Amino acid sequence: MMSSTFLVMRERVVAAIMSNPVVGPDSAGTLARMNDPSQNCTFEELGFDSLARMEFCIFLETEFGISLSSGEIEASPSINAMAAYLAGEG
Amino acid sequence: MESTLLAHFQESCAKHGDRPAVIDKQGVLSYSELGAQVGRLASSLHAQGLEPGEAVAISIADERDHLLTSMALIRLGCPQITFGGHDQPSQRQGLIAKCRAVAVVAANTSADDGVPVIIPDFERAASTLSCADSSLPVPDDGVVAFLQTGSGTTGTFKVIPTTHRSLVFQALTRHMAVPSGVEYVPSPIEFLYSKKHRLRSLVTGYTGLLHVAEHSHIPDVSRRFGVDILRLSPGQMQSLVDFGIRLPDGIAVYVGGSRISGPLRAAFQSSQVRSLYVEYGATETGNIAVAGPEMHDRYPDGVGQPLPGVQLVIVDDDGRPLPSGVEGLIRIRTPGMTTGYLGDDELTARTFPDGWYQGGDRGVLTEDGVLVFGGRADDMMILNSINIFPAEIEKVAEGFPGVIECAAFPMRSPVHGDIPMLAVVAADGCDLKALMSYCRERLGIRAPRKVIGLPEIPRNPQGKVVRRDLSARAANGEFQ
């Protein structure tokens, strides 16, 4: 069972990916997985590099006041792992 | 001739012929092999039409190929611009025009920057049957090696020409905890900071490890390749602290590019390694001071004593020298510095008064000669070591339909430094989302990360924008 906090955080993570000026989903299939909480998608398959990670952190900070370092993204390298980490469930 | 970068590199090749010059996933390239390949590549680029003195841009992501090309252009005497993979087309074209670049040297023909593309023949460079460089004239040490770029106070980017002579001085005077060994800069060569260290490494006989790594892999890579000197960005340093994966014992870590806070230094020294060196400098001067491991406790914002050959004074707003202990503007004079900006006499006159470099950093010199960084005299923002002036953002944004007035300001982030934001007073119907994309296309990494519509821009009674107010409101979460 997914907690509501997890789902909120997952939405934020997806929003941060969709707003990323450097990377994003490369197909409709990937996009569908991103938007479906029962599925997952790694940052690697989305093409994240160091700049993309920085932009991801900046979005979470400017939109939601969440401070993350690039290292924390590497430690939680997928949408669901990151959402769980932000929800305090990681 | 003695002080050309090339002469020092060739001396390294003669002295350390069998020593590995670079190590990467393809294997090891010794100094003598690298020297020969650089010569053959220079000769082949010449045959492809490049003449000494012609400026060219490099757009090559592969580490070894980029390094070879960069050295070959130095051998030819062609000033080089470095394009990053994320640079926007308009930025690339602006640079090409400003530097009068005749070509882009690229890995393939996909780039369309309005000038011919030259694809280097690396196979030919690797073959001992190819033509050597003996017939090419040797560039002298006043020739420009790099055309570096930076954000400008007046709203346009600045181009900083750096000569062979300056780069050699920077290489020979940099602080190194060990006299030889493996040096590792995990950031890509397309970042000038990394590229310059890779070249300095070759000038001084170190072995450069070419391996772009995720932050979490840096400790493992360092252990695997026996790294002696590791150069980190502030972001990488923070990640290693957060991550808790230990670097190998005995490694010396250098970091620079922006203010490294006292708490971050302390956390790094206690959780990672004690041998942490914090460097200070500017693109215009190269590194000019370094604070060693013993200094951080005493001076948490200290950036160390000036390096040999570097003159440093603190002056007041009128350029009068101040005594030690009094904060003022930092002035630097070093043989390693540039003397002006390309095509911008006004900015040159302002930034280089009486032969000094005065870039707008404030600081104090202590009684014992340690420089303590005191912040900026102007509104410059530093996002993960990237300098950004509000004027540059504002100038671009003002060109967008419907923008009545605007002000760029930083949101202070504990991890990333200053995140640039833009407050806008806009006419009805002005699309702020489109404004954000418009800025990104023109400013790339220096673009504002959030655009906020406001009824008015806060100003003081003299009409000057009060950016501090905007930053405080951002810190309060008002703009989330």
PDB file of N, CA, C and O in Angstrom, chain A residues 21-22 49-51 53-55 57-58 61-65 67-72 74-75, chain B residues 86 214-216 238-239 242-243 383-384 411-416 419 421 440 445 449-450 480:
ATOM      1  N   PRO A  21      15.068  21.111 -17.929  1.00  0.00           N
ATOM      2  CA  PRO A  21      15.415  21.646 -19.247  1.00  0.00           C
ATOM      3  C   PRO A  21      16.444  20.793 -19.994  1.00  0.00           C
ATOM      4  O   PRO A  21      16.726  21.038 -21.161  1.00  0.00           O
ATOM      5  N   VAL A  22      17.011  19.811 -19.324  1.00  0.00           N
ATOM      6  CA  VAL A  22      18.105  19.043 -19.932  1.00  0.00           C
ATOM      7  C   VAL A  22      17.651  17.661 -20.414  1.00  0.00           C
ATOM      8  O   VAL A  22      18.069  17.196 -21.463  1.00  0.00           O
ATOM      9  N   ASP A  49      22.270  13.298 -16.399  1.00  0.00           N
ATOM     10  CA  ASP A  49      23.703  13.504 -16.209  1.00  0.00           C
ATOM     11  C   ASP A  49      23.866  14.512 -15.076  1.00  0.00           C
ATOM     12  O   ASP A  49      22.890  14.861 -14.411  1.00  0.00           O
ATOM     13  N   SER A  50      25.099  15.006 -14.880  1.00  0.00           N
ATOM     14  CA  SER A  50      25.324  15.846 -13.702  1.00  0.00           C
ATOM     15  C   SER A  50      24.504  17.133 -13.777  1.00  0.00           C
ATOM     16  O   SER A  50      23.948  17.579 -12.784  1.00  0.00           O
ATOM     17  N   LEU A  51      24.393  17.691 -14.986  1.00  0.00           N
ATOM     18  CA  LEU A  51      23.617  18.931 -15.117  1.00  0.00           C
ATOM     19  C   LEU A  51      22.129  18.659 -14.866  1.00  0.00           C
ATOM     20  O   LEU A  51      21.452  19.430 -14.193  1.00  0.00           O
ATOM     21  N   ARG A  53      20.866  16.411 -12.993  1.00  0.00           N
ATOM     22  CA  ARG A  53      20.665  16.221 -11.551  1.00  0.00           C
ATOM     23  C   ARG A  53      20.594  17.567 -10.833  1.00  0.00           C
ATOM     24  O   ARG A  53      19.775  17.772  -9.953  1.00  0.00           O
ATOM     25  N   MET A  54      21.497  18.482 -11.254  1.00  0.00           N
ATOM     26  CA  MET A  54      21.480  19.791 -10.620  1.00  0.00           C
ATOM     27  C   MET A  54      20.140  20.485 -10.872  1.00  0.00           C
ATOM     28  O   MET A  54      19.537  21.042  -9.956  1.00  0.00           O
ATOM     29  N   GLU A  55      19.659  20.425 -12.110  1.00  0.00           N
ATOM     30  CA  GLU A  55      18.384  21.072 -12.438  1.00  0.00           C
ATOM     31  C   GLU A  55      17.231  20.444 -11.659  1.00  0.00           C
ATOM     32  O   GLU A  55      16.310  21.132 -11.234  1.00  0.00           O
ATOM     33  N   CYS A  57      17.412  19.051  -8.675  1.00  0.00           N
ATOM     34  CA  CYS A  57      17.498  19.565  -7.292  1.00  0.00           C
ATOM     35  C   CYS A  57      16.967  20.989  -7.216  1.00  0.00           C
ATOM     36  O   CYS A  57      16.235  21.344  -6.292  1.00  0.00           O
ATOM     37  N   ILE A  58      17.347  21.813  -8.190  1.00  0.00           N
ATOM     38  CA  ILE A  58      16.945  23.219  -8.160  1.00  0.00           C
ATOM     39  C   ILE A  58      15.431  23.350  -8.241  1.00  0.00           C
ATOM     40  O   ILE A  58      14.821  24.143  -7.534  1.00  0.00           O
ATOM     41  N   GLU A  61      13.884  22.590  -5.004  1.00  0.00           N
ATOM     42  CA  GLU A  61      14.171  23.631  -4.020  1.00  0.00           C
ATOM     43  C   GLU A  61      13.337  24.888  -4.280  1.00  0.00           C
ATOM     44  O   GLU A  61      12.756  25.452  -3.358  1.00  0.00           O
ATOM     45  N   THR A  62      13.251  25.312  -5.546  1.00  0.00           N
ATOM     46  CA  THR A  62      12.510  26.548  -5.820  1.00  0.00           C
ATOM     47  C   THR A  62      10.998  26.325  -5.712  1.00  0.00           C
ATOM     48  O   THR A  62      10.279  27.211  -5.291  1.00  0.00           O
ATOM     49  N   GLU A  63      10.526  25.136  -6.058  1.00  0.00           N
ATOM     50  CA  GLU A  63       9.071  24.907  -6.033  1.00  0.00           C
ATOM     51  C   GLU A  63       8.562  24.468  -4.665  1.00  0.00           C
ATOM     52  O   GLU A  63       7.465  24.807  -4.274  1.00  0.00           O
ATOM     53  N   PHE A  64       9.364  23.653  -3.979  1.00  0.00           N
ATOM     54  CA  PHE A  64       8.846  23.045  -2.746  1.00  0.00           C
ATOM     55  C   PHE A  64       9.739  23.272  -1.527  1.00  0.00           C
ATOM     56  O   PHE A  64       9.446  22.763  -0.448  1.00  0.00           O
ATOM     57  N   GLY A  65      10.839  23.980  -1.701  1.00  0.00           N
ATOM     58  CA  GLY A  65      11.728  24.224  -0.567  1.00  0.00           C
ATOM     59  C   GLY A  65      12.443  22.973  -0.079  1.00  0.00           C
ATOM     60  O   GLY A  65      12.880  22.901   1.061  1.00  0.00           O
ATOM     61  N   SER A  67      15.675  20.770  -0.095  1.00  0.00           N
ATOM     62  CA  SER A  67      17.108  20.829  -0.437  1.00  0.00           C
ATOM     63  C   SER A  67      17.668  19.429  -0.622  1.00  0.00           C
ATOM     64  O   SER A  67      17.602  18.623   0.290  1.00  0.00           O
ATOM     65  N   LEU A  68      18.210  19.188  -1.805  1.00  0.00           N
ATOM     66  CA  LEU A  68      18.810  17.881  -2.091  1.00  0.00           C
ATOM     67  C   LEU A  68      20.173  18.113  -2.705  1.00  0.00           C
ATOM     68  O   LEU A  68      20.382  19.094  -3.416  1.00  0.00           O
ATOM     69  N   SER A  69      21.119  17.208  -2.474  1.00  0.00           N
ATOM     70  CA  SER A  69      22.388  17.271  -3.205  1.00  0.00           C
ATOM     71  C   SER A  69      22.349  16.221  -4.318  1.00  0.00           C
ATOM     72  O   SER A  69      21.531  15.293  -4.276  1.00  0.00           O
ATOM     73  N   SER A  70      23.243  16.392  -5.302  1.00  0.00           N
ATOM     74  CA  SER A  70      23.295  15.414  -6.398  1.00  0.00           C
ATOM     75  C   SER A  70      23.552  14.011  -5.859  1.00  0.00           C
ATOM     76  O   SER A  70      23.062  13.026  -6.398  1.00  0.00           O
ATOM     77  N   GLY A  71      24.319  13.937  -4.792  1.00  0.00           N
ATOM     78  CA  GLY A  71      24.640  12.634  -4.191  1.00  0.00           C
ATOM     79  C   GLY A  71      23.390  11.912  -3.711  1.00  0.00           C
ATOM     80  O   GLY A  71      23.275  10.693  -3.831  1.00  0.00           O
ATOM     81  N   GLU A  72      22.454  12.668  -3.200  1.00  0.00           N
ATOM     82  CA  GLU A  72      21.218  12.039  -2.711  1.00  0.00           C
ATOM     83  C   GLU A  72      20.390  11.481  -3.872  1.00  0.00           C
ATOM     84  O   GLU A  72      19.642  10.528  -3.698  1.00  0.00           O
ATOM     85  N   GLU A  74      21.750  10.177  -6.560  1.00  0.00           N
ATOM     86  CA  GLU A  74      22.425   8.923  -6.916  1.00  0.00           C
ATOM     87  C   GLU A  74      22.068   7.812  -5.934  1.00  0.00           C
ATOM     88  O   GLU A  74      22.002   6.644  -6.295  1.00  0.00           O
ATOM     89  N   ALA A  75      21.821   8.196  -4.671  1.00  0.00           N
ATOM     90  CA  ALA A  75      21.502   7.186  -3.655  1.00  0.00           C
ATOM     91  C   ALA A  75      20.078   6.660  -3.827  1.00  0.00           C
ATOM     92  O   ALA A  75      19.763   5.563  -3.392  1.00  0.00           O
TER      93      ALA A  75
ATOM     94  N   HIS B  86      25.849  21.146 -23.359  1.00  0.00           N
ATOM     95  CA  HIS B  86      24.554  21.755 -23.095  1.00  0.00           C
ATOM     96  C   HIS B  86      24.478  23.210 -23.544  1.00  0.00           C
ATOM     97  O   HIS B  86      23.496  23.883 -23.272  1.00  0.00           O
ATOM     98  N   GLU B 214      30.020   9.444 -11.767  1.00  0.00           N
ATOM     99  CA  GLU B 214      28.948   9.895 -10.879  1.00  0.00           C
ATOM    100  C   GLU B 214      29.612  10.219  -9.542  1.00  0.00           C
ATOM    101  O   GLU B 214      30.623   9.623  -9.187  1.00  0.00           O
ATOM    102  N   HIS B 215      28.981  11.107  -8.793  1.00  0.00           N
ATOM    103  CA  HIS B 215      29.579  11.499  -7.519  1.00  0.00           C
ATOM    104  C   HIS B 215      29.841  10.292  -6.615  1.00  0.00           C
ATOM    105  O   HIS B 215      30.885  10.187  -5.990  1.00  0.00           O
ATOM    106  N   SER B 216      28.871   9.362  -6.603  1.00  0.00           N
ATOM    107  CA  SER B 216      28.993   8.234  -5.676  1.00  0.00           C
ATOM    108  C   SER B 216      30.129   7.282  -6.067  1.00  0.00           C
ATOM    109  O   SER B 216      30.586   6.493  -5.251  1.00  0.00           O
ATOM    110  N   GLN B 238      30.095  18.130  -1.426  1.00  0.00           N
ATOM    111  CA  GLN B 238      28.901  17.993  -0.598  1.00  0.00           C
ATOM    112  C   GLN B 238      28.318  16.577  -0.730  1.00  0.00           C
ATOM    113  O   GLN B 238      27.943  15.964   0.260  1.00  0.00           O
ATOM    114  N   SER B 239      28.280  16.067  -1.973  1.00  0.00           N
ATOM    115  CA  SER B 239      27.736  14.719  -2.186  1.00  0.00           C
ATOM    116  C   SER B 239      28.525  13.672  -1.418  1.00  0.00           C
ATOM    117  O   SER B 239      27.956  12.754  -0.829  1.00  0.00           O
ATOM    118  N   ASP B 242      27.501  13.794   2.138  1.00  0.00           N
ATOM    119  CA  ASP B 242      26.156  13.224   2.313  1.00  0.00           C
ATOM    120  C   ASP B 242      26.173  11.704   2.198  1.00  0.00           C
ATOM    121  O   ASP B 242      25.451  11.005   2.874  1.00  0.00           O
ATOM    122  N   PHE B 243      27.004  11.236   1.303  1.00  0.00           N
ATOM    123  CA  PHE B 243      27.002   9.848   0.905  1.00  0.00           C
ATOM    124  C   PHE B 243      27.681   8.929   1.904  1.00  0.00           C
ATOM    125  O   PHE B 243      27.292   7.801   2.101  1.00  0.00           O
ATOM    126  N   LEU B 383      26.244  30.084  -8.835  1.00  0.00           N
ATOM    127  CA  LEU B 383      25.465  28.841  -8.808  1.00  0.00           C
ATOM    128  C   LEU B 383      26.414  27.692  -9.109  1.00  0.00           C
ATOM    129  O   LEU B 383      26.898  27.571 -10.239  1.00  0.00           O
ATOM    130  N   ASN B 384      26.685  26.855  -8.109  1.00  0.00           N
ATOM    131  CA  ASN B 384      27.622  25.731  -8.323  1.00  0.00           C
ATOM    132  C   ASN B 384      28.842  26.157  -9.125  1.00  0.00           C
ATOM    133  O   ASN B 384      29.160  25.566 -10.152  1.00  0.00           O
ATOM    134  N   MET B 411      17.995  33.013  -5.042  1.00  0.00           N
ATOM    135  CA  MET B 411      17.432  32.312  -3.905  1.00  0.00           C
ATOM    136  C   MET B 411      18.597  31.506  -3.325  1.00  0.00           C
ATOM    137  O   MET B 411      19.222  30.725  -4.037  1.00  0.00           O
ATOM    138  N   ARG B 412      18.910  31.743  -2.081  1.00  0.00           N
ATOM    139  CA  ARG B 412      20.096  31.089  -1.497  1.00  0.00           C
ATOM    140  C   ARG B 412      19.791  29.629  -1.178  1.00  0.00           C
ATOM    141  O   ARG B 412      18.841  29.339  -0.445  1.00  0.00           O
ATOM    142  N   SER B 413      20.607  28.744  -1.731  1.00  0.00           N
ATOM    143  CA  SER B 413      20.430  27.321  -1.475  1.00  0.00           C
ATOM    144  C   SER B 413      21.616  26.820  -0.671  1.00  0.00           C
ATOM    145  O   SER B 413      22.763  27.130  -0.998  1.00  0.00           O
ATOM    146  N   PRO B 414      21.365  26.044   0.382  1.00  0.00           N
ATOM    147  CA  PRO B 414      22.489  25.531   1.173  1.00  0.00           C
ATOM    148  C   PRO B 414      23.395  24.611   0.348  1.00  0.00           C
ATOM    149  O   PRO B 414      24.574  24.460   0.660  1.00  0.00           O
ATOM    150  N   VAL B 415      22.861  23.999  -0.683  1.00  0.00           N
ATOM    151  CA  VAL B 415      23.635  23.016  -1.447  1.00  0.00           C
ATOM    152  C   VAL B 415      24.208  23.612  -2.737  1.00  0.00           C
ATOM    153  O   VAL B 415      25.353  23.364  -3.091  1.00  0.00           O
ATOM    154  N   HIS B 416      23.410  24.417  -3.439  1.00  0.00           N
ATOM    155  CA  HIS B 416      23.812  24.815  -4.786  1.00  0.00           C
ATOM    156  C   HIS B 416      24.325  26.245  -4.887  1.00  0.00           C
ATOM    157  O   HIS B 416      24.725  26.688  -5.953  1.00  0.00           O
ATOM    158  N   ILE B 419      20.611  30.304  -6.509  1.00  0.00           N
ATOM    159  CA  ILE B 419      19.744  29.888  -7.620  1.00  0.00           C
ATOM    160  C   ILE B 419      19.147  31.152  -8.230  1.00  0.00           C
ATOM    161  O   ILE B 419      18.440  31.892  -7.551  1.00  0.00           O
ATOM    162  N   MET B 421      16.733  33.691  -9.914  1.00  0.00           N
ATOM    163  CA  MET B 421      15.282  33.815 -10.095  1.00  0.00           C
ATOM    164  C   MET B 421      15.029  35.155 -10.786  1.00  0.00           C
ATOM    165  O   MET B 421      15.898  36.031 -10.763  1.00  0.00           O
ATOM    166  N   ARG B 440      16.043  30.489 -21.201  1.00  0.00           N
ATOM    167  CA  ARG B 440      16.873  29.277 -21.217  1.00  0.00           C
ATOM    168  C   ARG B 440      17.592  29.132 -22.566  1.00  0.00           C
ATOM    169  O   ARG B 440      18.755  28.774 -22.640  1.00  0.00           O
ATOM    170  N   ILE B 445      22.743  27.649 -18.967  1.00  0.00           N
ATOM    171  CA  ILE B 445      22.883  27.361 -17.542  1.00  0.00           C
ATOM    172  C   ILE B 445      22.772  28.619 -16.671  1.00  0.00           C
ATOM    173  O   ILE B 445      22.553  28.544 -15.475  1.00  0.00           O
ATOM    174  N   ARG B 449      15.761  30.163 -12.905  1.00  0.00           N
ATOM    175  CA  ARG B 449      15.087  28.878 -12.727  1.00  0.00           C
ATOM    176  C   ARG B 449      13.625  29.053 -12.373  1.00  0.00           C
ATOM    177  O   ARG B 449      12.869  28.101 -12.326  1.00  0.00           O
ATOM    178  N   LYS B 450      13.229  30.289 -12.072  1.00  0.00           N
ATOM    179  CA  LYS B 450      11.820  30.521 -11.800  1.00  0.00           C
ATOM    180  C   LYS B 450      11.524  31.972 -12.145  1.00  0.00           C
ATOM    181  O   LYS B 450      12.343  32.854 -11.893  1.00  0.00           O
ATOM    182  N   GLN B 480       7.136  29.894  -3.760  1.00  0.00           N
ATOM    183  CA  GLN B 480       6.991  28.469  -4.107  1.00  0.00           C
ATOM    184  C   GLN B 480       5.645  28.217  -4.779  1.00  0.00           C
ATOM    185  O   GLN B 480       4.675  28.903  -4.498  1.00  0.00           O
TER     186      GLN B 480
END
